[in-house]
Tab-separated table of C-alpha atoms and ligand atoms in Angstrom:
chain	number	residue	atom	x	y	z
A	1	MET	CA	32.741	52.161	-30.556
A	2	ASN	CA	29.959	51.160	-28.192
A	3	ALA	CA	27.410	48.343	-28.512
A	4	THR	CA	24.967	46.434	-26.310
A	5	ALA	CA	23.649	42.948	-27.082
A	6	THR	CA	21.271	40.533	-25.377
A	7	ALA	CA	21.359	36.735	-25.647
A	8	TYR	CA	19.539	33.865	-23.960
A	9	PRO	CA	21.000	30.604	-22.653
A	10	ASN	CA	20.472	27.379	-24.542
A	11	ILE	CA	20.064	23.952	-22.973
A	12	ALA	CA	21.470	21.020	-24.902
A	13	LEU	CA	19.109	18.175	-25.799
A	14	ILE	CA	22.045	16.226	-27.218
A	15	LYS	CA	25.141	17.296	-25.269
A	16	TYR	CA	28.507	18.704	-26.226
A	17	TRP	CA	31.000	17.092	-23.848
A	18	GLY	CA	34.655	16.821	-24.901
A	19	LYS	CA	36.848	18.736	-27.319
A	20	GLN	CA	38.929	17.832	-30.328
A	21	ASP	CA	40.840	21.107	-30.020
A	22	GLU	CA	40.998	22.969	-26.686
A	23	ASN	CA	42.320	26.219	-28.081
A	24	LEU	CA	39.881	26.582	-30.991
A	25	ILE	CA	37.062	24.907	-28.970
A	26	LEU	CA	36.212	22.327	-31.590
A	27	PRO	CA	33.850	19.703	-30.162
A	28	ALA	CA	34.287	15.936	-30.253
A	29	THR	CA	30.530	15.386	-30.433
A	30	PRO	CA	27.610	16.883	-32.363
A	31	SER	CA	25.044	18.687	-30.204
A	32	LEU	CA	21.533	20.024	-30.377
A	33	SER	CA	19.877	22.629	-28.154
A	34	LEU	CA	16.890	24.783	-27.339
A	35	THR	CA	17.482	28.502	-26.766
A	36	LEU	CA	15.271	29.608	-23.863
A	37	ASP	CA	13.305	32.799	-23.186
A	38	VAL	CA	14.495	33.233	-19.558
A	39	PHE	CA	17.797	34.202	-17.863
A	40	ALA	CA	19.028	36.666	-20.503
A	41	THR	CA	22.511	38.150	-20.449
A	42	THR	CA	22.917	41.767	-21.571
A	43	THR	CA	26.419	42.987	-22.344
A	44	THR	CA	27.786	46.389	-23.296
A	45	VAL	CA	31.233	46.785	-24.854
A	46	ARG	CA	32.699	50.275	-24.918
A	47	LEU	CA	36.056	51.012	-26.526
A	48	VAL	CA	38.212	53.038	-24.102
A	49	ASP	CA	41.382	55.047	-24.135
A	50	HIS	CA	43.082	52.903	-21.433
A	51	GLU	CA	45.954	50.447	-21.456
A	52	PHE	CA	43.895	47.519	-20.212
A	53	ASP	CA	40.399	46.015	-20.425
A	54	THR	CA	37.965	46.197	-17.518
A	55	VAL	CA	35.112	43.783	-16.790
A	56	VAL	CA	32.024	44.509	-14.686
A	57	LEU	CA	29.915	41.399	-13.879
A	58	ASN	CA	26.492	41.935	-12.302
A	59	GLY	CA	27.485	45.422	-11.089
A	60	ASP	CA	30.938	44.588	-9.630
A	61	GLU	CA	34.291	45.146	-11.293
A	62	THR	CA	36.005	41.746	-11.427
A	63	ASP	CA	39.538	40.478	-12.174
A	64	GLY	CA	39.126	36.731	-11.500
A	65	PRO	CA	39.035	33.807	-13.959
A	66	PHE	CA	35.855	35.139	-15.615
A	67	ALA	CA	37.543	38.467	-16.428
A	68	GLU	CA	40.600	36.618	-17.766
A	69	ARG	CA	38.338	34.632	-20.135
A	70	VAL	CA	36.700	37.838	-21.323
A	71	VAL	CA	40.092	39.477	-21.972
A	72	ARG	CA	41.308	36.401	-23.922
A	73	PHE	CA	38.114	36.617	-25.979
A	74	LEU	CA	38.669	40.349	-26.617
A	75	ASP	CA	42.185	39.469	-27.852
A	76	ILE	CA	40.550	37.274	-30.536
A	77	VAL	CA	38.194	40.125	-31.497
A	78	ARG	CA	41.146	42.556	-31.644
A	79	ALA	CA	43.068	40.206	-33.932
A	80	GLN	CA	40.050	39.642	-36.232
A	81	SER	CA	39.124	43.336	-36.429
A	82	ARG	CA	42.749	44.585	-36.602
A	83	ASN	CA	41.825	47.096	-33.944
A	84	SER	CA	44.024	47.085	-30.832
A	85	ALA	CA	41.747	49.256	-28.662
A	86	ARG	CA	41.013	48.221	-25.073
A	87	ALA	CA	37.451	47.886	-23.879
A	88	GLN	CA	35.175	48.175	-20.902
A	89	VAL	CA	32.792	45.193	-20.731
A	90	ILE	CA	29.676	45.512	-18.593
A	91	THR	CA	27.672	42.311	-18.356
A	92	ARG	CA	24.598	41.359	-16.381
A	93	ASN	CA	23.023	37.891	-16.062
A	94	SER	CA	19.367	37.832	-15.127
A	95	GLY	CA	19.767	34.170	-14.056
A	96	PRO	CA	22.289	32.440	-11.770
A	97	THR	CA	25.914	32.493	-12.983
A	98	ALA	CA	27.817	29.208	-13.555
A	99	ALA	CA	25.167	26.956	-11.976
A	100	GLY	CA	24.740	24.588	-14.912
A	101	LEU	CA	22.074	26.864	-16.355
A	102	ALA	CA	24.119	27.806	-19.386
A	103	SER	CA	25.105	31.357	-18.315
A	104	SER	CA	28.276	30.977	-20.401
A	105	SER	CA	26.208	30.300	-23.545
A	106	SER	CA	24.199	33.519	-23.208
A	107	GLY	CA	27.266	35.370	-21.880
A	108	PHE	CA	29.607	34.681	-24.774
A	109	ALA	CA	26.873	34.991	-27.414
A	110	ALA	CA	26.029	38.492	-26.109
A	111	LEU	CA	29.733	39.369	-25.807
A	112	ALA	CA	30.457	38.151	-29.350
A	113	LEU	CA	27.811	40.425	-30.860
A	114	ALA	CA	28.510	43.448	-28.623
A	115	ALA	CA	32.302	43.195	-29.030
A	116	SER	CA	32.355	42.497	-32.778
A	117	THR	CA	30.011	45.474	-33.327
A	118	ALA	CA	31.966	47.806	-31.019
A	119	PHE	CA	35.218	46.837	-32.799
A	120	GLY	CA	33.636	47.710	-36.152
A	121	MET	CA	32.874	44.253	-37.587
A	122	GLU	CA	29.585	43.231	-39.175
A	123	LEU	CA	29.563	39.454	-38.998
A	124	SER	CA	27.136	36.999	-40.603
A	125	SER	CA	25.294	34.678	-38.161
A	126	LYS	CA	27.677	31.895	-39.128
A	127	ASP	CA	30.798	33.967	-38.398
A	128	LEU	CA	29.267	35.346	-35.209
A	129	SER	CA	28.590	31.772	-34.113
A	130	ARG	CA	32.201	30.776	-34.902
A	131	LEU	CA	33.416	33.734	-32.838
A	132	ALA	CA	31.077	32.965	-29.883
A	133	ARG	CA	32.357	29.367	-29.954
A	134	ARG	CA	35.855	30.640	-29.054
A	135	GLY	CA	34.492	32.059	-25.769
A	136	SER	CA	32.423	29.044	-24.743
A	137	GLY	CA	31.523	26.186	-27.068
A	138	SER	CA	27.820	26.150	-26.237
A	139	ALA	CA	27.584	29.907	-26.948
A	140	CYS	CA	27.743	29.207	-30.693
A	141	ARG	CA	24.189	27.797	-30.432
A	142	SER	CA	22.726	30.846	-28.575
A	143	ILE	CA	23.175	32.965	-31.711
A	144	TYR	CA	20.012	31.292	-33.019
A	145	PRO	CA	16.419	31.182	-31.758
A	146	GLY	CA	14.744	27.929	-30.725
A	147	LEU	CA	16.395	24.719	-31.861
A	148	SER	CA	19.946	24.698	-33.187
A	149	SER	CA	22.656	22.180	-33.898
A	150	TRP	CA	26.463	22.296	-33.782
A	151	HIS	CA	28.701	19.816	-35.534
A	152	PRO	CA	32.388	18.968	-35.090
A	153	GLY	CA	34.645	20.211	-37.878
A	154	SER	CA	37.361	22.804	-38.447
A	155	ASP	CA	37.533	26.408	-37.231
A	156	GLU	CA	35.838	27.347	-40.509
A	157	THR	CA	33.080	24.738	-40.542
A	158	SER	CA	32.181	24.213	-36.852
A	159	HIS	CA	29.381	26.633	-35.975
A	160	GLY	CA	25.778	26.633	-34.834
A	161	GLU	CA	22.931	26.190	-37.297
A	162	HIS	CA	19.273	26.987	-36.844
A	163	ILE	CA	16.835	24.058	-37.157
A	164	ALA	CA	13.530	25.113	-38.654
A	165	SER	CA	10.504	24.404	-36.485
A	166	THR	CA	8.610	21.268	-37.422
A	167	GLY	CA	5.520	21.524	-35.289
A	168	LEU	CA	7.082	20.660	-31.935
A	169	ASP	CA	6.268	23.410	-29.426
A	170	LEU	CA	8.864	22.674	-26.738
A	171	SER	CA	9.230	24.076	-23.238
A	172	MET	CA	11.521	23.364	-20.321
A	173	VAL	CA	10.545	23.409	-16.692
A	174	ILE	CA	13.724	24.378	-14.828
A	175	VAL	CA	13.932	22.898	-11.350
A	176	MET	CA	16.348	24.817	-9.121
A	177	VAL	CA	17.997	22.059	-7.126
A	178	ASN	CA	20.887	24.365	-6.189
A	179	ALA	CA	21.591	27.801	-7.687
A	180	ALA	CA	25.144	28.062	-6.283
A	181	SER	CA	28.072	28.277	-8.729
A	182	LYS	CA	29.599	24.928	-9.653
A	183	SER	CA	32.761	23.788	-7.880
A	184	ILE	CA	34.493	22.642	-11.080
A	185	SER	CA	34.219	24.418	-14.445
A	186	SER	CA	32.829	22.529	-17.420
A	187	ARG	CA	36.126	23.199	-19.200
A	188	THR	CA	38.187	21.397	-16.550
A	189	ALA	CA	35.598	18.648	-16.091
A	190	MET	CA	35.547	17.990	-19.840
A	191	ARG	CA	39.327	17.719	-19.866
A	192	PHE	CA	39.338	15.188	-16.986
A	193	THR	CA	36.666	13.148	-18.770
A	194	THR	CA	38.499	13.216	-22.112
A	195	GLU	CA	41.835	12.279	-20.577
A	196	THR	CA	40.828	9.717	-17.971
A	197	SER	CA	37.329	8.272	-18.396
A	198	PRO	CA	37.270	4.737	-19.831
A	199	TYR	CA	33.732	5.531	-21.012
A	200	TYR	CA	34.713	8.615	-23.015
A	201	ALA	CA	35.245	6.827	-26.347
A	202	ALA	CA	31.862	5.090	-25.995
A	203	TRP	CA	30.241	8.423	-25.195
A	204	VAL	CA	31.675	10.073	-28.332
A	205	ASP	CA	30.737	7.075	-30.428
A	206	SER	CA	27.125	6.888	-29.256
A	207	SER	CA	26.639	10.671	-29.598
A	208	GLN	CA	26.672	10.377	-33.399
A	209	THR	CA	23.741	7.952	-33.343
A	210	ASP	CA	21.839	9.965	-30.712
A	211	MET	CA	22.194	13.113	-32.808
A	212	GLN	CA	20.907	11.493	-35.990
A	213	ARG	CA	17.955	9.923	-34.164
A	214	ALA	CA	17.135	13.215	-32.421
A	215	LEU	CA	17.130	15.096	-35.745
A	216	ASP	CA	14.818	12.430	-37.182
A	217	ALA	CA	12.480	12.717	-34.169
A	218	ILE	CA	12.367	16.517	-34.597
A	219	ALA	CA	11.653	16.165	-38.324
A	220	SER	CA	8.705	13.903	-37.547
A	221	ALA	CA	7.601	16.038	-34.534
A	222	ASP	CA	7.814	12.958	-32.295
A	223	LEU	CA	8.236	14.274	-28.725
A	224	PRO	CA	8.277	10.863	-26.942
A	225	ALA	CA	11.043	9.591	-29.270
A	226	LEU	CA	13.030	12.842	-28.885
A	227	GLY	CA	12.528	12.989	-25.116
A	228	LEU	CA	13.729	9.449	-24.397
A	229	LEU	CA	16.900	10.155	-26.407
A	230	VAL	CA	17.415	13.457	-24.578
A	231	GLU	CA	17.151	11.901	-21.125
A	232	ARG	CA	19.399	8.985	-21.960
A	233	ASN	CA	21.968	11.211	-23.679
A	234	ALA	CA	22.257	13.356	-20.528
A	235	LEU	CA	22.649	10.276	-18.323
A	236	LYS	CA	25.341	8.907	-20.660
A	237	MET	CA	27.230	12.207	-20.424
A	238	HIS	CA	27.080	12.075	-16.619
A	239	ALA	CA	28.150	8.418	-16.672
A	240	SER	CA	31.253	9.396	-18.640
A	241	MET	CA	32.088	12.015	-15.979
A	242	LEU	CA	31.394	9.717	-13.026
A	243	ALA	CA	34.003	7.336	-14.435
A	244	ALA	CA	36.688	10.050	-14.719
A	245	ASP	CA	39.671	10.310	-12.387
A	246	PRO	CA	39.014	12.317	-10.266
A	247	PRO	CA	35.285	11.574	-10.621
A	248	ILE	CA	33.079	14.523	-11.529
A	249	VAL	CA	29.803	14.462	-9.646
A	250	TYR	CA	27.564	17.381	-10.574
A	251	LEU	CA	24.316	15.603	-9.731
A	252	GLU	CA	22.784	15.714	-6.264
A	253	PRO	CA	20.363	13.142	-4.757
A	254	LEU	CA	17.465	15.446	-5.613
A	255	SER	CA	18.589	15.621	-9.268
A	256	LEU	CA	18.212	11.834	-9.502
A	257	GLU	CA	14.906	11.906	-7.636
A	258	LEU	CA	13.632	14.298	-10.290
A	259	VAL	CA	14.765	11.962	-13.082
A	260	ARG	CA	12.662	9.253	-11.407
A	261	PHE	CA	9.771	11.675	-10.978
A	262	ALA	CA	9.792	12.445	-14.727
A	263	GLY	CA	9.495	8.669	-15.296
A	264	SER	CA	6.487	8.451	-12.968
A	265	LEU	CA	4.784	11.393	-14.747
A	266	ARG	CA	5.336	9.558	-18.038
A	267	ARG	CA	3.571	6.520	-16.623
A	268	GLU	CA	0.619	8.829	-15.915
A	269	GLY	CA	0.612	9.877	-19.575
A	270	ILE	CA	2.584	13.167	-19.533
A	271	ASP	CA	5.461	13.329	-22.036
A	272	VAL	CA	8.208	14.801	-19.840
A	273	PHE	CA	11.940	14.047	-19.903
A	274	ALA	CA	14.839	15.161	-17.679
A	275	THR	CA	18.185	16.636	-18.687
A	276	MET	CA	21.072	17.942	-16.560
A	277	ASP	CA	24.252	19.832	-17.473
A	278	ALA	CA	27.381	20.822	-15.555
A	279	GLY	CA	25.449	21.320	-12.331
A	280	PRO	CA	22.677	19.690	-10.271
A	281	ASN	CA	19.737	21.629	-11.710
A	282	VAL	CA	17.210	19.622	-13.702
A	283	LYS	CA	15.485	20.805	-16.857
A	284	LEU	CA	12.290	18.956	-17.754
A	285	LEU	CA	11.557	18.893	-21.476
A	286	CYS	CA	7.861	18.775	-22.377
A	287	SER	CA	5.365	20.324	-24.753
A	288	SER	CA	4.422	23.961	-24.024
A	289	GLN	CA	0.894	22.746	-23.478
A	290	ASP	CA	2.000	20.455	-20.611
A	291	ALA	CA	4.541	22.839	-19.000
A	292	GLY	CA	2.045	24.259	-16.481
A	293	ILE	CA	0.932	20.782	-15.346
A	294	VAL	CA	4.536	19.595	-15.014
A	295	ALA	CA	5.473	22.641	-12.885
A	296	GLU	CA	2.370	22.093	-10.742
A	297	GLN	CA	3.175	18.406	-10.194
A	298	ILE	CA	6.731	19.294	-9.120
A	299	SER	CA	5.451	21.927	-6.675
A	300	LYS	CA	2.993	19.414	-5.170
A	301	SER	CA	5.695	16.824	-4.500
A	302	PHE	CA	8.810	18.938	-3.762
A	303	ASP	CA	9.415	22.158	-1.852
A	304	ILE	CA	11.426	23.670	-4.680
A	305	GLU	CA	11.386	26.576	-7.131
A	306	THR	CA	10.465	25.934	-10.766
A	307	ILE	CA	10.686	28.266	-13.760
A	308	VAL	CA	8.860	27.586	-17.005
A	309	ALA	CA	10.960	28.463	-20.064
A	310	ARG	CA	9.790	28.475	-23.651
A	311	SER	CA	11.646	28.713	-26.914
A	312	GLY	CA	13.520	32.028	-26.979
A	313	PRO	CA	15.092	34.442	-29.474
A	314	GLY	CA	18.576	34.493	-30.972
A	315	VAL	CA	21.133	37.146	-30.005
A	316	TYR	CA	20.272	40.740	-30.897
A	317	LEU	CA	21.644	44.270	-30.603
A	318	ASP	CA	19.848	45.966	-27.762
A	319	ASP	CA	20.568	49.671	-27.701
A	320	SER	CA	17.655	50.367	-25.398
A	321	ALA	CA	19.273	48.336	-22.598
A	322	VAL	CA	20.845	49.905	-19.501
A	323	LYS	CA	24.589	50.287	-20.042
A	324	SER	CA	25.958	50.379	-16.484
B	401	PMV	O1	30.164	25.654	-23.384
B	401	PMV	P1	30.559	25.088	-22.091
B	401	PMV	O2	32.046	25.021	-21.945
B	401	PMV	O3	29.903	25.798	-20.927
B	401	PMV	O4	30.060	23.556	-22.021
B	401	PMV	C1	28.723	23.199	-22.000
B	401	PMV	C2	28.561	21.785	-21.636
B	401	PMV	C3	27.151	21.326	-21.350
B	401	PMV	O5	26.325	22.390	-20.925
B	401	PMV	C4	27.211	20.295	-20.224
B	401	PMV	C5	26.521	20.634	-22.559
B	401	PMV	C6	26.095	21.523	-23.699
B	401	PMV	O6	26.095	21.029	-24.834
B	401	PMV	O7	25.702	22.683	-23.477
């Protein structure tokens, strides 16, 4: 009747960009991500005796597009659980919302666990991941700790999967280029890319190879091989968007300067690689051992906030958390 869950955002190393099915959120490309240990989302779902759902985001009751997405997601939970109750959803992001820092991945992973529990379902990780996917594709990977993959497939077979650690101790240095919410949602931007970008087919095609090579690099704990693929995969995704009509430009001049800066650190012998999502913020992938040096180098050269994130936990029920 009442459940609270916490989840952490994941940042894709090999990106999901483009859908095969918009309604079921089935991806066109395989993806691979690292769940972080910063910017958690904690969500409480309480079944209520009202005629409609209510949504409280970061302390304020909201009825905008975010609330509509939450209500559509609750409709899926109601259908699966055969329980027509309405709910109050109280959700709090400890990081910036909708700034290309994967708040939707932690948000819908936490909502999937809190809502399925409150509506009386006990789902396996696989089914929880399938459910989270319906809220936001990337959320299906935040069910799991550390590294996870997500493959295209059917509603039944497309879900996140945990990748066992192979000796790589990865961190990300998050560089806050701009914490404001993005001007165009990833959902809309993906649709424009899929429908209009002449580079979209090439992007989908090359994602298969990138994914296989990235999995091989993880299996052999080869950070330089993984990192070069990660950086190039992100740039290919942005290239596909830049060629869309209308063009989608999430990156800012400073984002590109940071990509260059990662290259110059590599020339000095530090294995560090840039990745960017649906927003201008840059995440620098490196070993946990080098994360402090990377953050220090950024602070020396740029007047900008950095946050060091390590590998974080999968979603969990969190009954100790504040519920209002
Ligand atoms: O799950 P969405 O709709 O927020 O899309 C996420 C898209 C990227 O963050 C750009 C890439 C990814 O795989 O997370």
